[in-house]
GROMACS .gro file of C-alpha atoms in nm:
model
  460
    1UNK     CA    1  -0.015  -0.010  -0.012
    2UNK     CA    2   0.114   0.349  -0.080
    3UNK     CA    3   0.294   0.518   0.232
    4UNK     CA    4   0.091   0.831   0.187
    5UNK     CA    5  -0.228   0.657   0.203
    6UNK     CA    6  -0.090   0.411   0.473
    7UNK     CA    7  -0.029   0.689   0.719
    8UNK     CA    8  -0.281   0.675   1.021
    9UNK     CA    9  -0.416   1.031   1.059
   10UNK     CA   10  -0.523   1.200   1.388
   11UNK     CA   11  -0.882   1.207   1.420
   12UNK     CA   12  -1.070   1.513   1.542
   13UNK     CA   13  -1.137   1.358   1.869
   14UNK     CA   14  -0.758   1.318   1.900
   15UNK     CA   15  -0.706   1.674   1.814
   16UNK     CA   16  -0.948   1.781   2.068
   17UNK     CA   17  -0.790   1.585   2.341
   18UNK     CA   18  -0.442   1.784   2.280
   19UNK     CA   19  -0.641   2.074   2.384
   20UNK     CA   20  -0.794   1.930   2.678
   21UNK     CA   21  -0.455   1.772   2.790
   22UNK     CA   22  -0.331   2.139   2.761
   23UNK     CA   23  -0.603   2.240   3.005
   24UNK     CA   24  -0.480   1.998   3.250
   25UNK     CA   25  -0.106   2.119   3.214
   26UNK     CA   26  -0.223   2.497   3.219
   27UNK     CA   27  -0.566   2.572   3.345
   28UNK     CA   28  -0.726   2.856   3.163
   29UNK     CA   29  -0.742   3.059   3.481
   30UNK     CA   30  -0.361   3.036   3.471
   31UNK     CA   31  -0.347   3.259   3.164
   32UNK     CA   32  -0.414   3.546   3.402
   33UNK     CA   33  -0.109   3.537   3.562
   34UNK     CA   34   0.139   3.790   3.569
   35UNK     CA   35   0.403   3.887   3.822
   36UNK     CA   36   0.730   4.021   3.756
   37UNK     CA   37   1.021   3.763   3.861
   38UNK     CA   38   1.306   3.877   4.078
   39UNK     CA   39   1.543   3.785   3.796
   40UNK     CA   40   1.352   3.958   3.512
   41UNK     CA   41   1.580   4.102   3.265
   42UNK     CA   42   1.600   4.495   3.293
   43UNK     CA   43   1.418   4.650   2.979
   44UNK     CA   44   1.656   4.926   2.928
   45UNK     CA   45   1.924   4.679   2.911
   46UNK     CA   46   1.747   4.476   2.666
   47UNK     CA   47   1.709   4.783   2.427
   48UNK     CA   48   2.073   4.881   2.475
   49UNK     CA   49   2.150   4.518   2.359
   50UNK     CA   50   1.931   4.573   2.081
   51UNK     CA   51   2.095   4.887   1.974
   52UNK     CA   52   2.405   4.711   1.925
   53UNK     CA   53   2.268   4.537   1.617
   54UNK     CA   54   2.128   4.851   1.465
   55UNK     CA   55   2.231   5.188   1.294
   56UNK     CA   56   2.379   5.375   1.597
   57UNK     CA   57   2.288   5.718   1.415
   58UNK     CA   58   1.914   5.625   1.416
   59UNK     CA   59   1.885   5.493   1.785
   60UNK     CA   60   1.796   5.837   1.947
   61UNK     CA   61   1.497   5.854   1.694
   62UNK     CA   62   1.392   5.506   1.766
   63UNK     CA   63   1.375   5.613   2.146
   64UNK     CA   64   1.220   5.956   2.084
   65UNK     CA   65   0.935   5.756   1.875
   66UNK     CA   66   0.898   5.507   2.178
   67UNK     CA   67   0.893   5.781   2.430
   68UNK     CA   68   0.592   5.936   2.340
   69UNK     CA   69   0.354   5.729   2.563
   70UNK     CA   70   0.343   5.381   2.712
   71UNK     CA   71   0.148   5.245   2.407
   72UNK     CA   72   0.435   5.367   2.169
   73UNK     CA   73   0.692   5.214   2.393
   74UNK     CA   74   0.495   4.901   2.405
   75UNK     CA   75   0.526   4.898   2.036
   76UNK     CA   76   0.881   4.918   2.043
   77UNK     CA   77   0.941   4.648   2.311
   78UNK     CA   78   0.824   4.315   2.153
   79UNK     CA   79   1.155   4.179   2.277
   80UNK     CA   80   1.076   4.272   2.627
   81UNK     CA   81   0.739   4.110   2.637
   82UNK     CA   82   0.871   3.805   2.444
   83UNK     CA   83   1.126   3.742   2.729
   84UNK     CA   84   0.832   3.782   2.976
   85UNK     CA   85   0.605   3.541   2.806
   86UNK     CA   86   0.876   3.300   2.769
   87UNK     CA   87   0.923   3.270   3.122
   88UNK     CA   88   0.563   3.171   3.198
   89UNK     CA   89   0.411   2.835   3.180
   90UNK     CA   90   0.240   2.804   2.810
   91UNK     CA   91  -0.031   2.586   2.680
   92UNK     CA   92   0.225   2.403   2.424
   93UNK     CA   93  -0.018   2.454   2.159
   94UNK     CA   94   0.171   2.611   1.880
   95UNK     CA   95   0.096   2.780   1.562
   96UNK     CA   96   0.278   3.041   1.335
   97UNK     CA   97   0.276   3.369   1.539
   98UNK     CA   98   0.289   3.723   1.423
   99UNK     CA   99   0.518   3.769   1.728
  100UNK     CA  100   0.426   4.145   1.753
  101UNK     CA  101   0.033   4.142   1.746
  102UNK     CA  102  -0.012   4.476   1.895
  103UNK     CA  103  -0.351   4.646   1.722
  104UNK     CA  104  -0.129   4.889   1.533
  105UNK     CA  105   0.011   4.578   1.318
  106UNK     CA  106  -0.317   4.484   1.159
  107UNK     CA  107  -0.487   4.707   0.869
  108UNK     CA  108  -0.605   4.744   0.530
  109UNK     CA  109  -0.380   4.680   0.186
  110UNK     CA  110  -0.435   4.561  -0.143
  111UNK     CA  111  -0.474   4.198  -0.203
  112UNK     CA  112  -0.334   4.020  -0.522
  113UNK     CA  113  -0.646   4.090  -0.718
  114UNK     CA  114  -0.646   4.443  -0.611
  115UNK     CA  115  -0.908   4.429  -0.362
  116UNK     CA  116  -0.907   4.599  -0.026
  117UNK     CA  117  -0.872   4.338   0.261
  118UNK     CA  118  -0.797   4.377   0.643
  119UNK     CA  119  -0.547   4.129   0.791
  120UNK     CA  120  -0.222   4.111   0.999
  121UNK     CA  121   0.035   4.333   0.817
  122UNK     CA  122   0.351   4.293   1.013
  123UNK     CA  123   0.578   4.000   1.025
  124UNK     CA  124   0.922   4.098   1.121
  125UNK     CA  125   0.909   3.877   1.446
  126UNK     CA  126   0.690   3.596   1.303
  127UNK     CA  127   0.799   3.258   1.431
  128UNK     CA  128   0.617   2.933   1.571
  129UNK     CA  129   0.506   2.961   1.944
  130UNK     CA  130   0.209   2.910   2.180
  131UNK     CA  131  -0.093   3.066   2.033
  132UNK     CA  132  -0.171   3.262   2.346
  133UNK     CA  133   0.148   3.458   2.329
  134UNK     CA  134  -0.016   3.643   2.029
  135UNK     CA  135  -0.349   3.680   2.185
  136UNK     CA  136  -0.175   3.831   2.511
  137UNK     CA  137   0.010   4.095   2.320
  138UNK     CA  138  -0.314   4.198   2.131
  139UNK     CA  139  -0.519   4.242   2.449
  140UNK     CA  140  -0.258   4.424   2.626
  141UNK     CA  141  -0.225   4.653   2.353
  142UNK     CA  142  -0.613   4.742   2.368
  143UNK     CA  143  -0.558   4.816   2.730
  144UNK     CA  144  -0.264   5.061   2.677
  145UNK     CA  145  -0.410   5.223   2.357
  146UNK     CA  146  -0.736   5.299   2.553
  147UNK     CA  147  -0.514   5.485   2.816
  148UNK     CA  148  -0.350   5.646   2.541
  149UNK     CA  149  -0.673   5.765   2.401
  150UNK     CA  150  -0.790   5.910   2.721
  151UNK     CA  151  -1.064   5.651   2.759
  152UNK     CA  152  -1.137   5.493   3.126
  153UNK     CA  153  -0.963   5.193   3.246
  154UNK     CA  154  -1.273   4.980   3.214
  155UNK     CA  155  -1.295   5.049   2.864
  156UNK     CA  156  -0.943   4.915   2.788
  157UNK     CA  157  -1.034   4.584   2.970
  158UNK     CA  158  -1.336   4.549   2.785
  159UNK     CA  159  -1.162   4.591   2.465
  160UNK     CA  160  -0.904   4.338   2.595
  161UNK     CA  161  -1.203   4.102   2.692
  162UNK     CA  162  -1.369   4.145   2.339
  163UNK     CA  163  -1.033   4.081   2.146
  164UNK     CA  164  -1.013   3.747   2.349
  165UNK     CA  165  -1.373   3.662   2.317
  166UNK     CA  166  -1.389   3.725   1.936
  167UNK     CA  167  -1.057   3.526   1.893
  168UNK     CA  168  -1.214   3.231   2.082
  169UNK     CA  169  -1.557   3.240   1.908
  170UNK     CA  170  -1.371   3.282   1.557
  171UNK     CA  171  -1.111   2.979   1.641
  172UNK     CA  172  -1.428   2.767   1.737
  173UNK     CA  173  -1.578   2.828   1.405
  174UNK     CA  174  -1.270   2.746   1.214
  175UNK     CA  175  -1.225   2.415   1.401
  176UNK     CA  176  -1.531   2.278   1.227
  177UNK     CA  177  -1.450   2.405   0.874
  178UNK     CA  178  -1.276   2.214   0.592
  179UNK     CA  179  -0.917   2.289   0.566
  180UNK     CA  180  -0.934   2.451   0.240
  181UNK     CA  181  -1.219   2.686   0.333
  182UNK     CA  182  -1.017   2.798   0.616
  183UNK     CA  183  -0.728   2.852   0.379
  184UNK     CA  184  -0.911   3.038   0.139
  185UNK     CA  185  -1.101   3.278   0.385
  186UNK     CA  186  -1.017   3.616   0.407
  187UNK     CA  187  -1.152   3.938   0.577
  188UNK     CA  188  -1.294   4.160   0.282
  189UNK     CA  189  -1.378   4.522   0.317
  190UNK     CA  190  -1.744   4.418   0.334
  191UNK     CA  191  -1.685   4.192   0.628
  192UNK     CA  192  -1.498   4.462   0.824
  193UNK     CA  193  -1.775   4.701   0.763
  194UNK     CA  194  -2.012   4.441   0.897
  195UNK     CA  195  -1.806   4.374   1.200
  196UNK     CA  196  -1.769   4.744   1.296
  197UNK     CA  197  -2.118   4.867   1.201
  198UNK     CA  198  -2.267   4.609   1.420
  199UNK     CA  199  -2.174   4.822   1.732
  200UNK     CA  200  -2.124   5.153   1.616
  201UNK     CA  201  -2.416   5.192   1.342
  202UNK     CA  202  -2.374   5.429   1.059
  203UNK     CA  203  -2.092   5.613   1.199
  204UNK     CA  204  -1.884   5.287   1.189
  205UNK     CA  205  -2.005   5.199   0.859
  206UNK     CA  206  -1.924   5.551   0.706
  207UNK     CA  207  -1.565   5.517   0.897
  208UNK     CA  208  -1.483   5.186   0.726
  209UNK     CA  209  -1.586   5.322   0.379
  210UNK     CA  210  -1.380   5.648   0.427
  211UNK     CA  211  -1.067   5.404   0.558
  212UNK     CA  212  -1.093   5.193   0.250
  213UNK     CA  213  -1.121   5.508   0.010
  214UNK     CA  214  -0.800   5.639   0.196
  215UNK     CA  215  -0.631   5.300   0.136
  216UNK     CA  216  -0.723   5.303  -0.239
  217UNK     CA  217  -0.552   5.611  -0.259
  218UNK     CA  218  -0.231   5.512  -0.111
  219UNK     CA  219  -0.105   5.343  -0.441
  220UNK     CA  220   0.237   5.338  -0.616
  221UNK     CA  221   0.191   5.689  -0.719
  222UNK     CA  222   0.090   5.825  -0.401
  223UNK     CA  223   0.455   5.717  -0.284
  224UNK     CA  224   0.601   5.843  -0.585
  225UNK     CA  225   0.437   6.190  -0.541
  226UNK     CA  226   0.543   6.192  -0.176
  227UNK     CA  227   0.903   6.060  -0.164
  228UNK     CA  228   1.031   6.162  -0.532
  229UNK     CA  229   1.080   6.461  -0.745
  230UNK     CA  230   1.180   6.525  -1.121
  231UNK     CA  231   1.526   6.662  -1.174
  232UNK     CA  232   1.668   6.716  -1.515
  233UNK     CA  233   1.405   6.509  -1.678
  234UNK     CA  234   1.455   6.215  -1.448
  235UNK     CA  235   1.251   6.105  -1.131
  236UNK     CA  236   1.484   6.053  -0.818
  237UNK     CA  237   1.409   6.033  -0.428
  238UNK     CA  238   1.412   6.329  -0.216
  239UNK     CA  239   1.704   6.364   0.015
  240UNK     CA  240   1.563   6.429   0.348
  241UNK     CA  241   1.796   6.264   0.598
  242UNK     CA  242   1.763   6.116   0.858
  243UNK     CA  243   1.393   6.010   0.727
  244UNK     CA  244   1.496   5.964   0.371
  245UNK     CA  245   1.847   5.955   0.236
  246UNK     CA  246   1.907   5.914  -0.134
  247UNK     CA  247   2.191   5.704  -0.215
  248UNK     CA  248   2.337   5.782  -0.576
  249UNK     CA  249   2.371   5.441  -0.779
  250UNK     CA  250   2.724   5.465  -0.878
  251UNK     CA  251   3.055   5.252  -0.801
  252UNK     CA  252   3.031   4.996  -0.535
  253UNK     CA  253   2.692   5.090  -0.429
  254UNK     CA  254   2.560   5.020  -0.763
  255UNK     CA  255   2.734   4.670  -0.751
  256UNK     CA  256   2.592   4.599  -0.413
  257UNK     CA  257   2.249   4.700  -0.529
  258UNK     CA  258   2.253   4.496  -0.841
  259UNK     CA  259   2.402   4.189  -0.667
  260UNK     CA  260   2.133   4.207  -0.386
  261UNK     CA  261   1.834   4.254  -0.658
  262UNK     CA  262   1.959   3.962  -0.832
  263UNK     CA  263   1.959   3.759  -0.543
  264UNK     CA  264   1.594   3.891  -0.443
  265UNK     CA  265   1.477   3.813  -0.788
  266UNK     CA  266   1.575   3.453  -0.742
  267UNK     CA  267   1.357   3.413  -0.443
  268UNK     CA  268   1.062   3.498  -0.647
  269UNK     CA  269   0.862   3.240  -0.842
  270UNK     CA  270   0.894   3.243  -1.236
  271UNK     CA  271   0.594   3.426  -1.321
  272UNK     CA  272   0.699   3.731  -1.061
  273UNK     CA  273   1.051   3.727  -1.199
  274UNK     CA  274   0.926   3.764  -1.543
  275UNK     CA  275   0.718   4.056  -1.428
  276UNK     CA  276   1.006   4.228  -1.237
  277UNK     CA  277   1.248   4.172  -1.512
  278UNK     CA  278   1.019   4.424  -1.705
  279UNK     CA  279   1.132   4.714  -1.482
  280UNK     CA  280   1.483   4.843  -1.416
  281UNK     CA  281   1.598   5.035  -1.100
  282UNK     CA  282   1.635   5.408  -1.149
  283UNK     CA  283   1.689   5.525  -0.821
  284UNK     CA  284   1.767   5.419  -0.442
  285UNK     CA  285   1.736   5.551  -0.098
  286UNK     CA  286   1.713   5.458   0.270
  287UNK     CA  287   1.392   5.514   0.442
  288UNK     CA  288   1.319   5.532   0.820
  289UNK     CA  289   1.002   5.334   0.902
  290UNK     CA  290   0.784   5.226   1.206
  291UNK     CA  291   0.867   5.249   1.591
  292UNK     CA  292   1.029   4.902   1.678
  293UNK     CA  293   1.194   4.870   1.334
  294UNK     CA  294   1.369   5.221   1.354
  295UNK     CA  295   1.762   5.142   1.343
  296UNK     CA  296   1.719   4.830   1.086
  297UNK     CA  297   1.804   4.925   0.762
  298UNK     CA  298   1.523   4.974   0.508
  299UNK     CA  299   1.627   5.042   0.156
  300UNK     CA  300   1.366   5.178  -0.110
  301UNK     CA  301   1.422   5.114  -0.502
  302UNK     CA  302   1.253   5.325  -0.768
  303UNK     CA  303   1.189   5.112  -1.081
  304UNK     CA  304   1.057   5.224  -1.427
  305UNK     CA  305   0.877   5.013  -1.680
  306UNK     CA  306   0.792   5.133  -2.022
  307UNK     CA  307   0.832   5.483  -1.937
  308UNK     CA  308   0.838   5.769  -1.686
  309UNK     CA  309   0.485   5.713  -1.598
  310UNK     CA  310   0.515   5.338  -1.555
  311UNK     CA  311   0.671   5.296  -1.201
  312UNK     CA  312   0.729   5.066  -0.904
  313UNK     CA  313   0.858   5.125  -0.561
  314UNK     CA  314   0.998   4.819  -0.396
  315UNK     CA  315   1.139   4.814  -0.019
  316UNK     CA  316   1.385   4.579   0.114
  317UNK     CA  317   1.383   4.571   0.487
  318UNK     CA  318   1.645   4.424   0.705
  319UNK     CA  319   1.556   4.107   0.891
  320UNK     CA  320   1.693   3.971   1.203
  321UNK     CA  321   1.646   3.688   1.453
  322UNK     CA  322   1.268   3.704   1.574
  323UNK     CA  323   1.244   3.815   1.950
  324UNK     CA  324   1.027   3.496   2.021
  325UNK     CA  325   1.289   3.240   1.859
  326UNK     CA  326   1.385   3.048   2.167
  327UNK     CA  327   1.645   2.810   1.961
  328UNK     CA  328   2.001   2.843   2.031
  329UNK     CA  329   2.134   2.872   1.675
  330UNK     CA  330   2.184   3.180   1.466
  331UNK     CA  331   1.969   3.249   1.139
  332UNK     CA  332   2.120   3.065   0.862
  333UNK     CA  333   2.348   2.839   1.074
  334UNK     CA  334   2.358   2.462   1.040
  335UNK     CA  335   2.048   2.326   1.235
  336UNK     CA  336   1.906   2.670   1.312
  337UNK     CA  337   1.641   2.881   1.166
  338UNK     CA  338   1.631   2.971   0.815
  339UNK     CA  339   1.727   3.304   0.653
  340UNK     CA  340   1.581   3.582   0.852
  341UNK     CA  341   1.429   3.738   0.548
  342UNK     CA  342   1.302   3.404   0.418
  343UNK     CA  343   1.158   3.357   0.798
  344UNK     CA  344   0.939   3.682   0.746
  345UNK     CA  345   0.807   3.582   0.390
  346UNK     CA  346   0.728   3.226   0.478
  347UNK     CA  347   0.560   3.346   0.805
  348UNK     CA  348   0.342   3.599   0.599
  349UNK     CA  349   0.260   3.353   0.340
  350UNK     CA  350   0.130   3.128   0.597
  351UNK     CA  351  -0.053   3.374   0.807
  352UNK     CA  352  -0.200   3.613   0.548
  353UNK     CA  353  -0.476   3.542   0.305
  354UNK     CA  354  -0.356   3.724   0.035
  355UNK     CA  355   0.009   3.865   0.020
  356UNK     CA  356   0.217   4.101  -0.201
  357UNK     CA  357   0.314   3.961  -0.547
  358UNK     CA  358   0.659   4.082  -0.496
  359UNK     CA  359   0.748   3.923  -0.144
  360UNK     CA  360   1.090   3.771  -0.141
  361UNK     CA  361   1.403   3.779   0.030
  362UNK     CA  362   1.794   3.829  -0.042
  363UNK     CA  363   2.121   3.833   0.113
  364UNK     CA  364   2.364   4.155   0.054
  365UNK     CA  365   2.710   4.092  -0.048
  366UNK     CA  366   2.798   4.226   0.282
  367UNK     CA  367   2.596   3.950   0.454
  368UNK     CA  368   2.270   4.141   0.552
  369UNK     CA  369   1.949   3.967   0.541
  370UNK     CA  370   1.640   4.130   0.384
  371UNK     CA  371   1.300   4.062   0.276
  372UNK     CA  372   1.137   4.272  -0.011
  373UNK     CA  373   0.798   4.392  -0.088
  374UNK     CA  374   0.611   4.689  -0.250
  375UNK     CA  375   0.610   4.992  -0.049
  376UNK     CA  376   0.270   5.111   0.089
  377UNK     CA  377   0.028   4.922  -0.154
  378UNK     CA  378  -0.266   5.049  -0.022
  379UNK     CA  379  -0.165   4.995   0.313
  380UNK     CA  380  -0.368   5.187   0.604
  381UNK     CA  381  -0.410   5.158   0.965
  382UNK     CA  382  -0.621   5.363   1.215
  383UNK     CA  383  -0.470   5.603   1.449
  384UNK     CA  384  -0.549   5.439   1.801
  385UNK     CA  385  -0.555   5.795   1.969
  386UNK     CA  386  -0.869   5.874   1.765
  387UNK     CA  387  -1.057   5.579   1.886
  388UNK     CA  388  -1.380   5.627   2.077
  389UNK     CA  389  -1.494   5.347   2.340
  390UNK     CA  390  -1.740   5.220   2.070
  391UNK     CA  391  -1.466   5.214   1.810
  392UNK     CA  392  -1.215   5.053   2.024
  393UNK     CA  393  -1.439   4.771   2.111
  394UNK     CA  394  -1.524   4.723   1.768
  395UNK     CA  395  -1.160   4.724   1.650
  396UNK     CA  396  -1.097   4.477   1.911
  397UNK     CA  397  -1.353   4.219   1.782
  398UNK     CA  398  -1.203   4.273   1.433
  399UNK     CA  399  -0.855   4.222   1.523
  400UNK     CA  400  -0.941   3.907   1.731
  401UNK     CA  401  -1.136   3.762   1.455
  402UNK     CA  402  -0.862   3.840   1.212
  403UNK     CA  403  -0.576   3.679   1.444
  404UNK     CA  404  -0.793   3.355   1.507
  405UNK     CA  405  -0.811   3.336   1.122
  406UNK     CA  406  -0.443   3.372   1.079
  407UNK     CA  407  -0.368   3.121   1.348
  408UNK     CA  408  -0.614   2.878   1.173
  409UNK     CA  409  -0.489   2.902   0.850
  410UNK     CA  410  -0.109   2.847   0.957
  411UNK     CA  411  -0.184   2.565   1.222
  412UNK     CA  412  -0.463   2.336   1.371
  413UNK     CA  413  -0.735   2.525   1.522
  414UNK     CA  414  -0.905   2.213   1.668
  415UNK     CA  415  -0.668   2.162   1.994
  416UNK     CA  416  -0.694   2.573   2.047
  417UNK     CA  417  -1.063   2.567   2.031
  418UNK     CA  418  -1.076   2.268   2.257
  419UNK     CA  419  -0.854   2.435   2.510
  420UNK     CA  420  -1.034   2.766   2.514
  421UNK     CA  421  -1.378   2.631   2.532
  422UNK     CA  422  -1.716   2.789   2.533
  423UNK     CA  423  -1.743   2.947   2.877
  424UNK     CA  424  -1.544   3.268   2.836
  425UNK     CA  425  -1.335   3.152   3.120
  426UNK     CA  426  -1.017   3.195   2.926
  427UNK     CA  427  -1.152   3.525   2.772
  428UNK     CA  428  -1.166   3.673   3.135
  429UNK     CA  429  -0.840   3.533   3.234
  430UNK     CA  430  -0.650   3.675   2.916
  431UNK     CA  431  -0.828   4.020   3.005
  432UNK     CA  432  -0.716   3.998   3.328
  433UNK     CA  433  -0.342   3.940   3.214
  434UNK     CA  434  -0.374   4.228   2.984
  435UNK     CA  435  -0.468   4.480   3.266
  436UNK     CA  436  -0.188   4.339   3.473
  437UNK     CA  437   0.082   4.337   3.211
  438UNK     CA  438  -0.020   4.693   3.088
  439UNK     CA  439   0.047   4.797   3.425
  440UNK     CA  440   0.400   4.635   3.411
  441UNK     CA  441   0.415   4.819   3.047
  442UNK     CA  442   0.359   5.146   3.208
  443UNK     CA  443   0.607   5.092   3.491
  444UNK     CA  444   0.899   5.003   3.216
  445UNK     CA  445   0.784   5.298   3.047
  446UNK     CA  446   0.869   5.525   3.355
  447UNK     CA  447   1.204   5.348   3.389
  448UNK     CA  448   1.270   5.412   3.007
  449UNK     CA  449   1.182   5.784   3.056
  450UNK     CA  450   1.411   5.811   3.357
  451UNK     CA  451   1.706   5.635   3.142
  452UNK     CA  452   1.662   5.899   2.871
  453UNK     CA  453   1.661   6.180   3.137
  454UNK     CA  454   1.971   6.038   3.314
  455UNK     CA  455   2.165   5.980   2.972
  456UNK     CA  456   2.173   5.621   3.003
  457UNK     CA  457   1.977   5.597   2.674
  458UNK     CA  458   1.977   5.862   2.392
  459UNK     CA  459   1.701   6.005   2.253
  460UNK     CA  460   1.629   6.269   1.968
   0.00000   0.00000   0.00000
């Protein structure tokens, strides 16, 4: 008999038993537990360690962006929370994780068929791990975002509870679906509108439609108009350091760019290579992006097709080891995790229902590991500081649902659903954790600000 057909596959009941066994190891009420251990790593020390692998000239800017509020500090400290989560008992129910699943790492963007969809949109820290790590980070971000928006503390806890509840109920739905139906499911703008308007009515429906309209305007030409100008008949990037620094394509720089893009091209499938081959690079620059990513190199390339009105902007972003990777090996080493850029790309392909057609990776001649994609292809996310209480709760429902879909797509939802159950006990425990950890993050933020004032950390 064929070995493939001879393999005994676990049944649904056996999958459910994995979840029940996880309950025995880690009761759902234990998900609430957070108390800083006596040997907890110093958050400022962790940030100083990260700074050693980043462009030192940009570290003050990174700290300045993190220093705006406890929420922006939280956005830049995925490493700190990853260390804290790794010190706690976990369910052992692993799936592909975003690794930095705070609420600002979700949003709208263009699918391959040019429809606006909503999904997780940042995978710099993606790696396999216990499902609850992503849920805890998402829930905690809502507590901090509520405070950032000036909303009462009970609204923050309610949003954390709603994120956990929607995750649990959606995982339960996916656990009963055929595998291929889960794989092809995606969050269309009409689904976003239905979820948001269910609790916010016409106001929410109008807000979603306005957001989709904004996303649709953020195409290649919106980037070109913002970041470039025409000089002597040739389009080139603006030179506005440190946020955008034009790098002339000459000498050794041109050779490095050419070699890197050749490697990037090889990571694409044949149809994408043929598409990319119809363009050629006409300019190059370094662009500072994000909060947590500041200090990592992020290059942008301006490409031209059949004429000056046929352009494409690609981004090559530096990738490092994921903060949630608990292995002992470095990326690319024998027996260790894969190329760091490849890790990001493969994690994104697993979790996202529809990704960028130019998603690929490369190693530079200098040894840097990068992943490539289009820059800002209809990407748009809401400003958390503008949320009303109703809007925050609705967004918690949307992101919790979306995270569950990403986990179900990349892993097995049946054991997770069996572990979480139907009672809401896990939801309450996760919300309790979120409140407790948000308080920890706020204390860490105070220590961070004090370190800037003392000169231990530099800030712009």
